[in-house]
XYZ file of C-alpha atoms in Angstrom:
779
model
C 44.874 94.844 101.709
C 43.048 95.391 98.403
C 43.873 92.749 95.797
C 42.899 92.708 92.126
C 43.076 89.476 90.146
C 43.116 89.276 86.367
C 42.071 86.118 84.532
C 44.809 85.375 82.038
C 44.954 81.603 81.908
C 48.508 81.641 83.275
C 47.632 79.775 86.454
C 46.184 80.560 89.847
C 47.666 83.585 91.517
C 49.292 85.057 88.420
C 48.796 88.806 87.976
C 47.417 89.070 91.533
C 48.614 92.350 93.024
C 50.030 92.390 96.544
C 52.151 94.520 98.885
C 55.456 93.658 100.501
C 59.009 94.626 101.403
C 61.943 94.253 99.024
C 64.782 92.035 100.206
C 67.744 92.427 97.876
C 70.596 89.978 97.272
C 74.198 90.368 96.245
C 73.870 89.086 92.676
C 71.390 91.786 91.677
C 68.344 89.573 92.187
C 65.825 90.189 94.915
C 62.632 89.065 96.585
C 59.475 90.718 97.819
C 58.504 89.514 101.288
C 54.722 89.498 101.024
C 52.600 91.008 103.785
C 49.968 88.278 103.452
C 52.386 85.539 104.456
C 52.318 83.778 101.074
C 55.458 82.638 99.244
C 58.136 85.254 98.673
C 58.219 86.598 95.129
C 61.414 86.518 93.049
C 62.471 89.769 91.344
C 64.861 89.524 88.363
C 67.767 92.033 88.090
C 65.919 94.392 85.733
C 63.172 94.789 88.356
C 65.738 95.572 91.051
C 67.218 98.605 89.289
C 64.581 101.068 90.503
C 64.195 99.696 94.030
C 66.466 99.129 96.999
C 66.577 96.697 99.875
C 63.803 97.434 102.437
C 61.655 99.523 100.049
C 57.882 98.959 100.371
C 56.295 98.089 97.020
C 53.245 96.818 95.217
C 53.974 93.947 92.846
C 52.281 91.216 90.870
C 53.265 87.705 89.844
C 53.711 87.469 86.062
C 55.319 84.045 85.551
C 57.339 81.229 87.140
C 61.041 81.065 86.270
C 63.046 77.973 85.292
C 63.560 77.151 88.985
C 59.770 77.280 89.456
C 59.974 80.422 91.577
C 57.078 82.872 91.268
C 58.538 85.838 89.395
C 57.124 89.285 90.015
C 57.054 92.783 88.617
C 57.001 95.942 90.729
C 53.929 98.026 89.848
C 54.272 100.770 92.454
C 56.804 101.946 95.033
C 54.766 102.691 98.160
C 57.524 103.909 100.481
C 61.275 104.313 100.216
C 63.333 102.966 103.105
C 64.625 105.702 105.383
C 67.488 103.556 106.659
C 70.955 105.029 106.072
C 73.383 103.008 103.944
C 76.806 102.078 105.320
C 79.661 101.466 102.914
C 83.160 102.231 101.723
C 83.884 105.525 99.948
C 85.636 105.006 96.611
C 86.873 107.292 93.839
C 86.855 105.879 90.317
C 87.870 108.037 87.345
C 87.057 111.187 89.290
C 83.614 109.910 90.351
C 82.848 109.419 94.052
C 80.952 106.258 94.959
C 79.948 104.422 98.124
C 79.902 100.619 97.821
C 77.302 99.428 100.365
C 78.617 97.098 103.026
C 75.291 95.248 102.931
C 75.388 93.530 99.541
C 71.599 93.238 99.464
C 71.450 96.839 98.224
C 73.006 95.673 94.957
C 73.919 99.174 93.677
C 76.666 101.678 94.437
C 75.563 105.140 95.578
C 76.811 108.178 93.627
C 78.181 110.983 95.821
C 78.400 114.508 94.332
C 81.759 116.262 94.845
C 80.465 118.614 97.499
C 78.674 115.877 99.460
C 81.668 113.820 100.651
C 82.276 115.984 103.725
C 85.526 115.179 105.517
C 85.573 111.572 104.310
C 88.646 110.161 102.571
C 88.798 107.388 99.957
C 88.636 103.935 101.502
C 86.921 105.051 104.707
C 83.661 103.570 106.010
C 80.865 106.145 105.881
C 77.134 106.451 106.544
C 75.187 107.721 103.543
C 71.811 109.436 103.405
C 70.028 109.096 100.060
C 69.051 112.320 98.311
C 67.800 110.705 95.089
C 66.365 107.176 94.828
C 67.462 104.799 92.074
C 65.691 104.733 88.719
C 65.604 102.289 85.821
C 68.444 104.162 84.125
C 70.097 105.918 87.044
C 71.978 105.020 90.200
C 70.908 106.265 93.631
C 72.534 109.532 94.780
C 73.408 110.435 98.361
C 75.533 112.472 100.724
C 77.972 111.412 103.434
C 76.232 111.836 106.776
C 78.850 110.326 109.114
C 82.443 109.096 108.859
C 83.039 105.913 110.881
C 86.746 105.486 110.094
C 89.062 102.960 108.465
C 87.947 99.381 107.856
C 90.716 97.999 110.099
C 89.981 100.294 113.053
C 89.287 98.328 116.280
C 85.567 97.818 116.782
C 84.647 98.936 113.247
C 82.658 95.738 112.687
C 80.402 96.687 115.628
C 79.951 100.274 114.424
C 78.860 98.877 111.054
C 76.499 96.278 112.544
C 74.600 98.631 114.872
C 73.854 100.944 111.933
C 73.260 98.150 109.435
C 70.579 96.573 111.632
C 69.272 99.793 113.133
C 70.292 98.949 116.696
C 69.824 102.033 118.947
C 73.284 102.636 120.412
C 73.033 106.129 121.910
C 70.749 107.038 124.805
C 68.639 110.161 124.482
C 69.754 113.261 126.350
C 66.558 113.053 128.416
C 67.337 109.453 129.494
C 70.917 110.303 130.452
C 69.775 113.392 132.377
C 67.196 111.319 134.266
C 69.797 108.639 135.071
C 72.039 111.288 136.632
C 69.285 112.201 139.097
C 69.057 108.632 140.427
C 70.771 107.820 143.750
C 74.064 105.931 143.949
C 72.843 103.554 146.660
C 69.670 102.248 148.284
C 68.048 104.950 150.439
C 66.051 104.374 153.653
C 62.867 105.489 151.871
C 63.407 102.777 149.210
C 63.204 100.042 151.871
C 59.625 100.828 152.915
C 57.115 97.985 152.463
C 59.904 95.530 151.654
C 61.052 92.298 153.293
C 64.551 92.592 154.784
C 66.668 89.723 153.426
C 70.065 91.282 154.126
C 70.911 88.512 156.613
C 70.120 85.736 154.091
C 73.345 84.595 152.344
C 72.143 85.155 148.787
C 74.913 84.842 146.181
C 75.303 85.547 142.453
C 76.736 82.943 140.064
C 77.744 84.233 136.625
C 80.454 84.039 133.985
C 83.935 85.456 134.478
C 83.271 88.341 132.064
C 79.823 89.309 133.453
C 79.396 92.968 134.418
C 75.707 93.122 135.373
C 74.139 90.709 137.815
C 70.376 90.174 137.458
C 69.864 87.261 139.801
C 70.916 85.882 143.188
C 70.030 82.507 144.712
C 69.802 80.842 148.114
C 68.630 77.397 149.202
C 68.081 75.612 152.514
C 66.453 72.290 153.503
C 62.780 72.600 154.463
C 59.827 70.387 155.270
C 57.370 70.334 152.386
C 54.060 68.815 153.345
C 54.979 65.626 155.204
C 58.196 65.050 153.329
C 61.583 66.598 152.846
C 62.276 69.362 150.426
C 63.919 72.744 150.036
C 63.186 76.419 150.246
C 64.595 78.059 147.103
C 64.899 81.839 146.861
C 65.484 83.509 143.499
C 66.046 87.245 143.964
C 65.919 89.411 140.823
C 67.047 93.032 140.502
C 64.057 95.358 140.961
C 64.533 97.502 137.862
C 60.876 98.583 137.878
C 61.469 100.557 141.114
C 63.815 102.928 139.284
C 62.461 102.828 135.715
C 58.985 104.320 135.803
C 56.446 103.579 133.092
C 56.620 106.155 130.304
C 59.778 107.871 131.606
C 62.643 108.846 129.275
C 64.646 105.798 130.392
C 61.614 103.553 129.848
C 61.087 104.881 126.308
C 64.726 104.202 125.406
C 64.593 100.752 127.021
C 61.459 99.835 125.056
C 63.059 101.064 121.847
C 66.045 98.744 122.422
C 63.947 95.919 123.943
C 67.125 93.989 124.776
C 70.823 94.384 125.430
C 73.002 93.401 122.476
C 76.133 91.371 123.156
C 79.191 91.556 120.920
C 82.718 90.246 121.516
C 84.380 92.797 123.829
C 81.366 95.146 123.867
C 77.780 95.287 125.112
C 75.122 97.768 124.047
C 72.953 97.786 127.197
C 69.196 98.234 127.371
C 69.587 100.578 130.365
C 72.085 103.375 131.096
C 75.261 102.145 132.769
C 74.377 103.754 136.101
C 71.489 101.292 136.330
C 72.791 98.226 134.463
C 76.214 98.073 136.130
C 75.442 100.022 139.285
C 72.168 100.647 141.052
C 70.287 97.636 139.624
C 73.198 95.202 139.497
C 73.303 92.790 142.452
C 76.946 93.535 143.199
C 78.516 91.863 146.262
C 78.600 93.481 149.702
C 76.091 96.247 148.940
C 72.368 96.550 149.567
C 70.125 96.216 146.528
C 66.380 96.248 145.880
C 64.960 93.039 144.461
C 61.827 91.102 143.583
C 61.841 87.627 145.119
C 60.288 84.377 143.999
C 60.221 82.318 147.226
C 59.516 78.638 146.470
C 59.026 75.380 148.343
C 60.263 72.451 146.235
C 59.475 68.863 147.211
C 61.677 65.784 146.823
C 60.169 65.075 143.375
C 61.331 68.481 142.112
C 57.815 69.926 142.004
C 57.146 73.483 143.198
C 54.736 72.858 146.062
C 54.105 76.537 146.853
C 55.478 79.952 145.946
C 55.088 83.625 146.747
C 56.362 86.910 145.324
C 57.371 89.952 147.324
C 59.621 93.031 147.050
C 62.704 92.896 149.271
C 66.075 94.437 150.035
C 69.047 92.071 149.854
C 72.800 91.962 150.395
C 74.820 89.718 148.089
C 77.262 87.734 150.221
C 79.475 86.655 147.309
C 80.030 86.959 143.572
C 80.719 83.406 142.342
C 81.742 82.311 138.841
C 80.468 79.144 137.196
C 83.987 77.709 137.159
C 84.452 78.369 140.873
C 81.131 76.781 141.891
C 81.777 73.720 139.707
C 85.192 73.287 141.367
C 83.658 73.554 144.873
C 80.930 71.034 144.088
C 83.507 68.641 142.614
C 85.792 68.908 145.672
C 84.419 70.366 148.915
C 87.900 70.104 150.464
C 89.711 71.867 147.676
C 91.290 75.372 147.708
C 88.197 77.004 146.174
C 85.979 75.572 148.918
C 88.444 76.628 151.619
C 88.142 80.269 150.543
C 84.315 80.147 150.711
C 83.917 77.836 153.694
C 80.836 79.513 155.195
C 78.901 79.353 151.914
C 79.751 75.788 150.858
C 76.766 74.187 152.725
C 74.341 76.487 150.874
C 75.933 75.591 147.527
C 75.452 71.918 148.347
C 71.780 72.599 149.132
C 71.471 74.372 145.768
C 72.978 71.331 144.109
C 70.479 69.064 145.867
C 67.450 71.075 144.765
C 68.922 71.252 141.242
C 69.069 67.441 141.070
C 65.424 67.240 142.157
C 64.396 69.847 139.548
C 66.400 67.956 136.919
C 64.564 64.749 137.806
C 61.222 66.519 137.370
C 62.433 67.845 134.008
C 62.905 64.261 132.855
C 59.437 63.264 134.070
C 57.974 66.297 132.291
C 59.692 65.233 129.071
C 61.368 68.559 128.310
C 63.712 68.633 125.326
C 67.373 68.797 126.311
C 69.876 68.770 123.451
C 73.577 69.224 123.986
C 74.878 71.918 121.643
C 78.314 73.485 121.330
C 78.450 77.260 121.722
C 81.644 79.118 120.926
C 83.331 82.129 122.462
C 85.534 84.522 120.504
C 88.595 85.612 122.468
C 89.996 88.935 121.236
C 93.139 90.892 122.022
C 93.265 94.582 122.981
C 93.185 95.617 119.314
C 89.964 93.685 118.761
C 91.577 90.922 116.688
C 90.654 87.286 117.305
C 93.252 85.398 119.276
C 91.300 82.143 119.322
C 87.822 80.654 119.174
C 87.047 78.257 121.996
C 84.018 76.138 122.911
C 81.894 77.539 125.712
C 81.569 74.587 128.052
C 78.514 74.180 130.289
C 79.199 72.732 133.709
C 77.006 71.778 136.653
C 76.921 75.403 137.893
C 75.395 76.591 134.604
C 72.706 73.932 134.877
C 72.076 74.685 138.549
C 71.335 78.347 137.814
C 69.344 77.482 134.698
C 66.971 75.162 136.585
C 66.525 77.748 139.369
C 65.651 80.450 136.824
C 63.245 78.133 134.980
C 61.408 77.448 138.246
C 61.037 81.186 138.963
C 59.865 81.892 135.395
C 57.209 79.169 135.591
C 55.921 80.548 138.918
C 55.731 84.022 137.334
C 53.690 82.759 134.397
C 51.379 80.812 136.706
C 50.919 83.848 138.966
C 49.909 86.062 136.015
C 47.644 83.387 134.495
C 45.897 82.680 137.820
C 45.242 86.383 138.381
C 43.621 86.769 134.918
C 45.876 89.785 134.297
C 47.099 90.482 130.761
C 50.863 90.073 130.391
C 53.565 88.715 128.113
C 54.190 84.982 127.990
C 57.154 83.290 126.362
C 55.420 80.969 123.904
C 57.061 78.144 121.988
C 54.641 76.201 119.816
C 55.101 72.692 118.453
C 56.337 71.983 114.911
C 54.245 73.018 111.924
C 52.680 70.298 109.709
C 55.378 70.926 107.088
C 58.187 70.514 109.616
C 56.567 67.404 111.073
C 56.449 65.823 107.608
C 60.057 66.803 106.939
C 61.221 65.223 110.217
C 59.168 62.043 109.678
C 60.577 61.607 106.175
C 64.097 62.093 107.458
C 63.733 59.588 110.328
C 62.223 57.076 107.892
C 64.985 57.643 105.324
C 67.752 56.862 107.823
C 65.853 53.777 109.023
C 65.729 54.824 112.665
C 62.552 52.950 113.550
C 61.286 55.868 115.649
C 59.073 58.763 114.632
C 56.715 61.416 115.986
C 52.928 61.345 116.202
C 50.476 63.725 114.527
C 50.279 65.728 117.750
C 53.801 65.228 119.131
C 54.876 65.937 122.695
C 58.301 67.216 123.771
C 58.885 63.798 125.337
C 58.816 62.173 121.873
C 61.628 64.448 120.721
C 63.588 63.776 123.892
C 63.163 59.993 123.511
C 64.642 60.150 120.015
C 67.513 62.329 121.266
C 68.321 59.935 124.129
C 68.011 56.824 121.945
C 70.436 58.204 119.346
C 72.995 59.987 121.537
C 75.644 57.262 121.031
C 75.181 56.892 117.258
C 77.784 58.199 114.818
C 75.136 60.374 113.183
C 73.796 61.680 116.531
C 74.795 65.251 115.665
C 72.880 65.061 112.388
C 69.758 63.626 114.050
C 69.761 66.189 116.881
C 70.269 68.981 114.374
C 67.198 67.845 112.434
C 65.163 67.650 115.656
C 66.093 71.245 116.458
C 65.389 72.475 112.928
C 61.878 71.029 113.065
C 60.925 73.354 115.925
C 59.630 76.912 115.748
C 61.139 80.018 117.295
C 59.811 81.218 120.643
C 58.005 84.566 120.780
C 56.537 87.007 123.313
C 52.749 87.229 123.227
C 49.830 87.830 125.641
C 48.101 84.738 124.198
C 49.456 81.859 126.285
C 49.759 78.533 124.479
C 52.576 77.006 126.510
C 56.235 76.294 125.888
C 56.713 73.161 123.782
C 60.465 72.697 124.203
C 60.429 73.061 127.991
C 57.112 71.189 128.327
C 55.427 73.925 130.389
C 51.752 74.872 130.201
C 52.711 78.482 130.930
C 56.102 80.154 130.835
C 57.418 83.705 130.858
C 60.615 85.675 131.411
C 61.043 87.176 134.885
C 64.740 86.753 135.658
C 66.599 89.343 133.499
C 64.960 92.792 133.676
C 68.348 94.551 133.301
C 68.768 93.215 129.779
C 65.259 92.232 128.564
C 62.242 94.545 128.378
C 59.633 91.725 128.607
C 61.041 90.822 132.042
C 60.589 94.424 133.158
C 56.947 94.295 132.027
C 56.436 91.020 133.934
C 57.806 92.654 137.116
C 55.362 95.526 136.726
C 52.433 93.162 136.230
C 53.394 91.094 139.318
C 53.661 94.270 141.406
C 50.247 95.392 140.175
C 48.735 92.029 141.181
C 50.372 92.250 144.625
C 48.881 95.737 145.034
C 45.474 94.495 143.782
C 45.563 96.898 140.855
C 45.969 96.657 137.089
C 49.059 97.580 135.102
C 48.341 99.757 132.085
C 50.796 99.776 129.205
C 51.971 103.248 128.195
C 51.236 104.590 124.722
C 53.825 102.662 122.728
C 55.234 103.530 119.303
C 53.489 101.974 116.296
C 55.079 98.630 115.395
C 57.616 99.094 112.623
C 58.851 97.037 109.701
C 60.495 94.307 111.778
C 57.301 93.759 113.740
C 55.225 93.771 110.541
C 57.452 91.086 108.994
C 57.263 88.957 112.134
C 53.496 89.415 112.320
C 53.236 88.189 108.733
C 55.233 85.064 109.581
C 53.141 84.389 112.706
C 49.913 84.698 110.721
C 50.907 81.576 108.782
C 50.880 79.563 112.052
C 47.061 79.518 112.265
C 46.208 75.818 112.606
C 42.654 75.944 111.263
C 42.223 78.406 108.366
C 38.422 78.199 108.701
C 38.542 79.166 112.370
C 37.899 82.858 112.861
C 40.185 84.455 115.444
C 38.531 85.973 118.483
C 38.257 89.728 118.429
C 40.952 91.106 120.728
C 40.326 93.978 123.106
C 42.268 97.243 122.840
C 44.304 96.142 125.870
C 45.212 92.823 124.243
C 46.102 94.537 120.964
C 48.499 96.827 122.838
C 50.141 93.846 124.538
C 50.332 91.991 121.207
C 52.113 94.985 119.695
C 54.555 95.042 122.617
C 55.174 91.302 122.227
C 55.818 91.622 118.488
C 58.169 94.540 119.101
C 60.197 92.644 121.720
C 60.302 89.459 119.617
C 61.424 91.305 116.486
C 64.118 93.257 118.308
C 65.357 90.062 119.954
C 65.931 88.719 116.441
C 67.517 92.020 115.397
C 70.009 91.717 118.260
C 70.798 88.107 117.310
C 71.351 89.052 113.658
C 73.641 91.944 114.572
C 75.673 89.718 116.922
C 75.986 86.980 114.298
C 77.042 89.536 111.699
C 79.875 90.810 113.897
C 81.011 87.289 114.743
C 80.969 86.338 111.046
C 83.041 89.442 110.195
C 85.599 88.635 112.890
C 85.816 85.016 111.777
C 86.327 86.038 108.152
C 89.091 88.437 109.142
C 90.642 85.696 111.272
C 90.524 83.151 108.445
C 92.190 85.534 105.970
C 95.375 84.795 107.890
C 94.891 81.070 107.197
C 94.307 81.130 103.419
C 95.713 78.003 101.801
C 95.950 76.087 105.082
C 94.327 72.689 105.566
C 92.074 71.628 108.433
C 89.904 68.719 109.472
C 86.219 69.401 109.853
C 82.709 68.023 109.954
C 79.742 68.685 107.659
C 77.148 70.744 109.558
C 74.647 71.287 106.723
C 73.989 69.905 103.256
C 72.168 71.874 100.559
C 71.524 71.629 96.836
C 74.471 73.952 96.165
C 77.112 72.413 98.449
C 78.014 71.464 101.996
C 78.815 73.638 104.993
C 81.807 72.457 107.007
C 82.790 73.503 110.538
C 86.512 73.254 111.281
C 87.536 71.162 114.289
C 90.261 73.463 115.567
C 88.712 76.827 114.669
C 84.950 76.310 115.128
C 84.530 78.328 111.918
C 81.997 77.375 109.237
C 82.552 77.673 105.504
C 81.051 76.413 102.247
C 82.404 73.709 99.972
C 80.541 74.565 96.785
C 79.121 71.705 94.756
C 81.613 72.509 91.976
C 84.402 71.499 94.388
C 83.055 68.026 95.190
C 84.441 66.132 92.194
C 83.714 65.395 88.554
C 80.242 63.849 88.762
C 76.597 64.670 89.316
C 75.508 65.218 92.905
C 71.849 65.014 93.817
C 70.463 66.668 96.955
C 68.334 64.247 98.967
C 66.052 66.466 101.028
C 64.674 63.593 103.102
C 68.140 62.457 104.189
C 69.597 65.979 104.115
C 72.618 64.853 102.119
C 74.366 65.191 98.766
C 74.958 61.893 96.953
C 77.207 61.323 93.948
C 75.376 59.380 91.227
C 78.468 57.613 89.848
C 80.418 56.788 93.008
C 77.588 56.863 95.533
C 79.722 59.043 97.834
C 77.556 60.850 100.369
C 78.024 64.127 102.217
C 75.615 64.472 105.141
C 75.609 66.236 108.504
C 78.331 64.607 110.583
C 80.506 63.473 107.649
C 84.198 64.065 108.383
C 86.212 65.809 105.657
C 89.521 67.584 105.178
C 89.398 71.009 103.565
C 91.624 73.862 102.467
C 90.700 77.521 103.053
C 90.407 78.790 99.474
C 88.601 82.140 99.625
C 87.432 84.677 102.209
C 84.896 87.397 101.354
C 84.991 89.895 104.221
C 82.239 92.100 102.802
C 79.922 89.162 102.153
C 80.842 87.425 105.453
C 81.576 84.205 103.555
C 84.338 81.629 103.721
C 84.949 79.090 100.964
C 86.671 75.741 101.397
C 87.773 73.132 98.905
C 88.019 69.431 99.623
C 91.491 67.946 100.001
C 91.715 64.373 98.760
C 94.346 61.702 99.222
C 97.310 62.399 96.959
C 96.307 66.015 96.432
C 98.053 66.997 99.662
C 101.331 65.604 98.274
C 100.979 67.609 95.076
C 100.075 70.845 96.896
C 103.033 70.541 99.256
C 105.402 69.711 96.388
C 104.276 72.766 94.432
C 104.557 74.959 97.544
C 108.103 73.725 98.123
C 108.943 74.422 94.482
C 107.482 77.955 94.777
C 109.266 78.698 98.037
C 106.254 77.938 100.221
C 104.021 80.669 98.801
C 100.578 79.529 97.747
C 100.303 82.589 95.499
C 103.076 81.173 93.316
C 101.271 77.889 92.669
C 100.349 77.132 89.059
C 96.810 78.196 88.123
C 95.384 74.686 88.106
C 96.481 74.167 91.723
C 94.981 77.367 93.070
C 91.383 77.644 94.140
C 89.549 79.407 91.305
C 89.010 83.119 91.900
C 85.412 83.745 90.898
C 84.421 87.096 89.455
C 80.836 86.415 90.492
C 79.609 84.185 93.244
C 78.119 81.069 91.588
C 76.026 80.450 94.674
C 73.780 83.375 93.859
C 71.023 83.772 96.396
C 71.305 80.195 97.607
C 73.936 81.187 100.200
C 71.239 83.117 102.020
C 69.429 79.874 102.644
C 67.213 79.712 99.554
C 67.428 76.444 97.687
C 67.433 76.033 93.950
C 64.630 73.505 94.222
C 63.903 70.081 95.650
C 66.223 67.331 94.488
C 68.223 69.813 92.449
C 70.893 68.312 90.227
C 74.100 70.201 89.579
C 77.182 69.264 87.683
C 80.001 69.395 90.200
C 83.372 70.415 88.851
C 81.767 72.209 85.909
C 83.565 75.510 85.442
C 81.965 78.136 83.226
C 82.342 77.125 79.599
C 83.811 73.687 80.379
C 82.351 70.705 78.573
C 80.951 67.914 80.659
C 83.337 65.499 79.089
C 86.416 67.300 80.442
C 86.243 65.237 83.621
C 87.154 62.151 81.608
C 90.472 63.610 80.482
C 91.292 65.418 83.728
C 94.434 64.062 85.403
C 94.444 62.809 88.935
C 96.742 64.630 91.412
C 99.335 61.840 91.252
C 99.240 61.853 87.433
C 99.635 65.623 87.400
C 102.633 65.398 89.735
C 104.279 62.737 87.569
C 103.630 64.791 84.446
C 105.142 67.901 86.058
C 108.265 65.971 87.100
C 108.590 64.390 83.624
C 108.153 67.787 81.933
C 110.772 69.337 84.216
C 113.223 66.506 83.465
C 112.621 66.814 79.714
C 113.168 70.570 79.876
C 116.427 70.056 81.758
C 117.502 67.490 79.134
C 116.854 69.911 76.297
C 118.907 72.629 77.995
C 121.736 70.154 78.547
C 121.726 69.086 74.871
C 122.011 72.722 73.735
C 125.217 73.289 75.710
C 128.461 73.141 73.609
C 130.468 70.004 74.127
C 133.877 70.329 75.660
């Protein structure tokens, strides 16, 4: 990248020109995500008029704003984003507009009269831009596709797949090729394979699973001179049916992963493969790749081998069923599966050995609560429940980890290029943040300059019974980096493995499919060549920029990679970026469903716990709903609150009240923004509940009839600005809580408490009644 620097005396870096991608925000402000990995550059609203979210631009830093953010100016628009815009079609004073569903676009799109197609006002449409925005003109577009009404079942998914660019339709060529595939395993497919049809392999998955990647079997075996187990992990042999460079392979690479939404899955492979030919369904023959391991009593893999096989699943178990059998081998569940119970007990034995070795290894093991959204037939949320992990989940997890480690070792030992699943240790900045936090809470434990996973695990174990355990474990997790796919193996920090990869889910993850192909090539004493892959796109470029900042020694020159390694690096970046894309799309749909669910609970009160503290407020997760919302700093009371970054808490300067992760609070649902995927809460204090209920009773139980001062303020603009997206207003930011726009700071002194307000209302009502009585003529 060519950079020109002008000496202006305004400070280092000012007026330096750079390239990047625009990331817009809902309040009209934006940022440029720089390609060189430096700090993101703030764009004021006037600079955002001529650009849109995801445009590629050249910009330069011209000053630092009052929040000390580097402020930039766009000097050139390199490339306009080709992504379609999804939004709601509106008609205002005879003018057709589309309000983008993604608020980062910041501008409505004008639609000429003849460009609305068959769309009706209020419907969700996909818009293609015909004219970009300008300093004094809005963008212009035409309706390309009509998705339907906002309340149509599944609309949130239709929006998300287009909003995040998730491929959701297979090419005609891929579908045509899938139709030519057989419906069952043919005799010719069994050649050069080990026959495992007599081995009682079983699948263990969730109740709602439709595709089955893996099957397991275990039996006691002599390992060396001691006791141990033979553990078989059989994985669907997708690579037998999906040939490199075929139409199905191209579509699978484009998707890189299956995307899971409530009530719907967008698969990586056509259904004939994902739910049929490649799924290890019970009582049918299936082709598989097997990792055959010998595990000793210490839980160490003594030996392993890989080979292609044909198998026959003897049962389709659920996690709940296996957990019940292991808890009671004489129960009704065990009676129905009598012949397979001994093998399940062997699996449990090898799991306990593997778990013991995990502890010796020092792998990080935090207990987190995942939630599951339960929907009705119309797609509406019925309830949100915690997804509990039982012994069967852990049993399968440890078996899969063992197979993945053997796969990584096999590829590394063979010197073949392949994709590893790499998870590096915390960055220097994150290490400092964690050390400061542990010191601030007076824990007496910390991490070294070159920490091991065992240090994190020791802290987690030592604090598991503390009241602030959730807060401490959350900070431990936040200090870690995200895992990526790369051909450059540097180990997996969290799992404490020297080499790790993904081998166990080729139906739903493209990196696993590549690992299968590499292992087959090694078995055949050949080399797997990647096909000519598409050039990495914007998502990969952004991820590459972030990864570039991980270089530990800036003076160390990276080794020149071969063309083969560069191709594998591109594939790894593509798979990593699309994994994040799938996660973002899933989270977006879940947030939309939760917002729609919480609209039915406006005005209701719930208990909850603080799950994050920021300079602009606290995020609270409700106990009963498992839904997170924001209590803005203006709702915390009439005093100054300072954000303590070291302790990750907000502290009131006058009262000393603290809001940190784990603090229990009671809140009222005050506002739901469906388009912005945001839920606002307000704190409910002692005495305030009495007043709210009294006013509701007086108004006939309708919160809408409450007097203005008792309703949560309806904001015309979101005072959080861009902070809601995770950007802070600065370290140790001070904000005046309770300060409404235009209100003097001294108003808090004269503000009445809830009890005083209630007494005043009663007194006023009595006085009014007295005046009416005095005006009546005497009899």
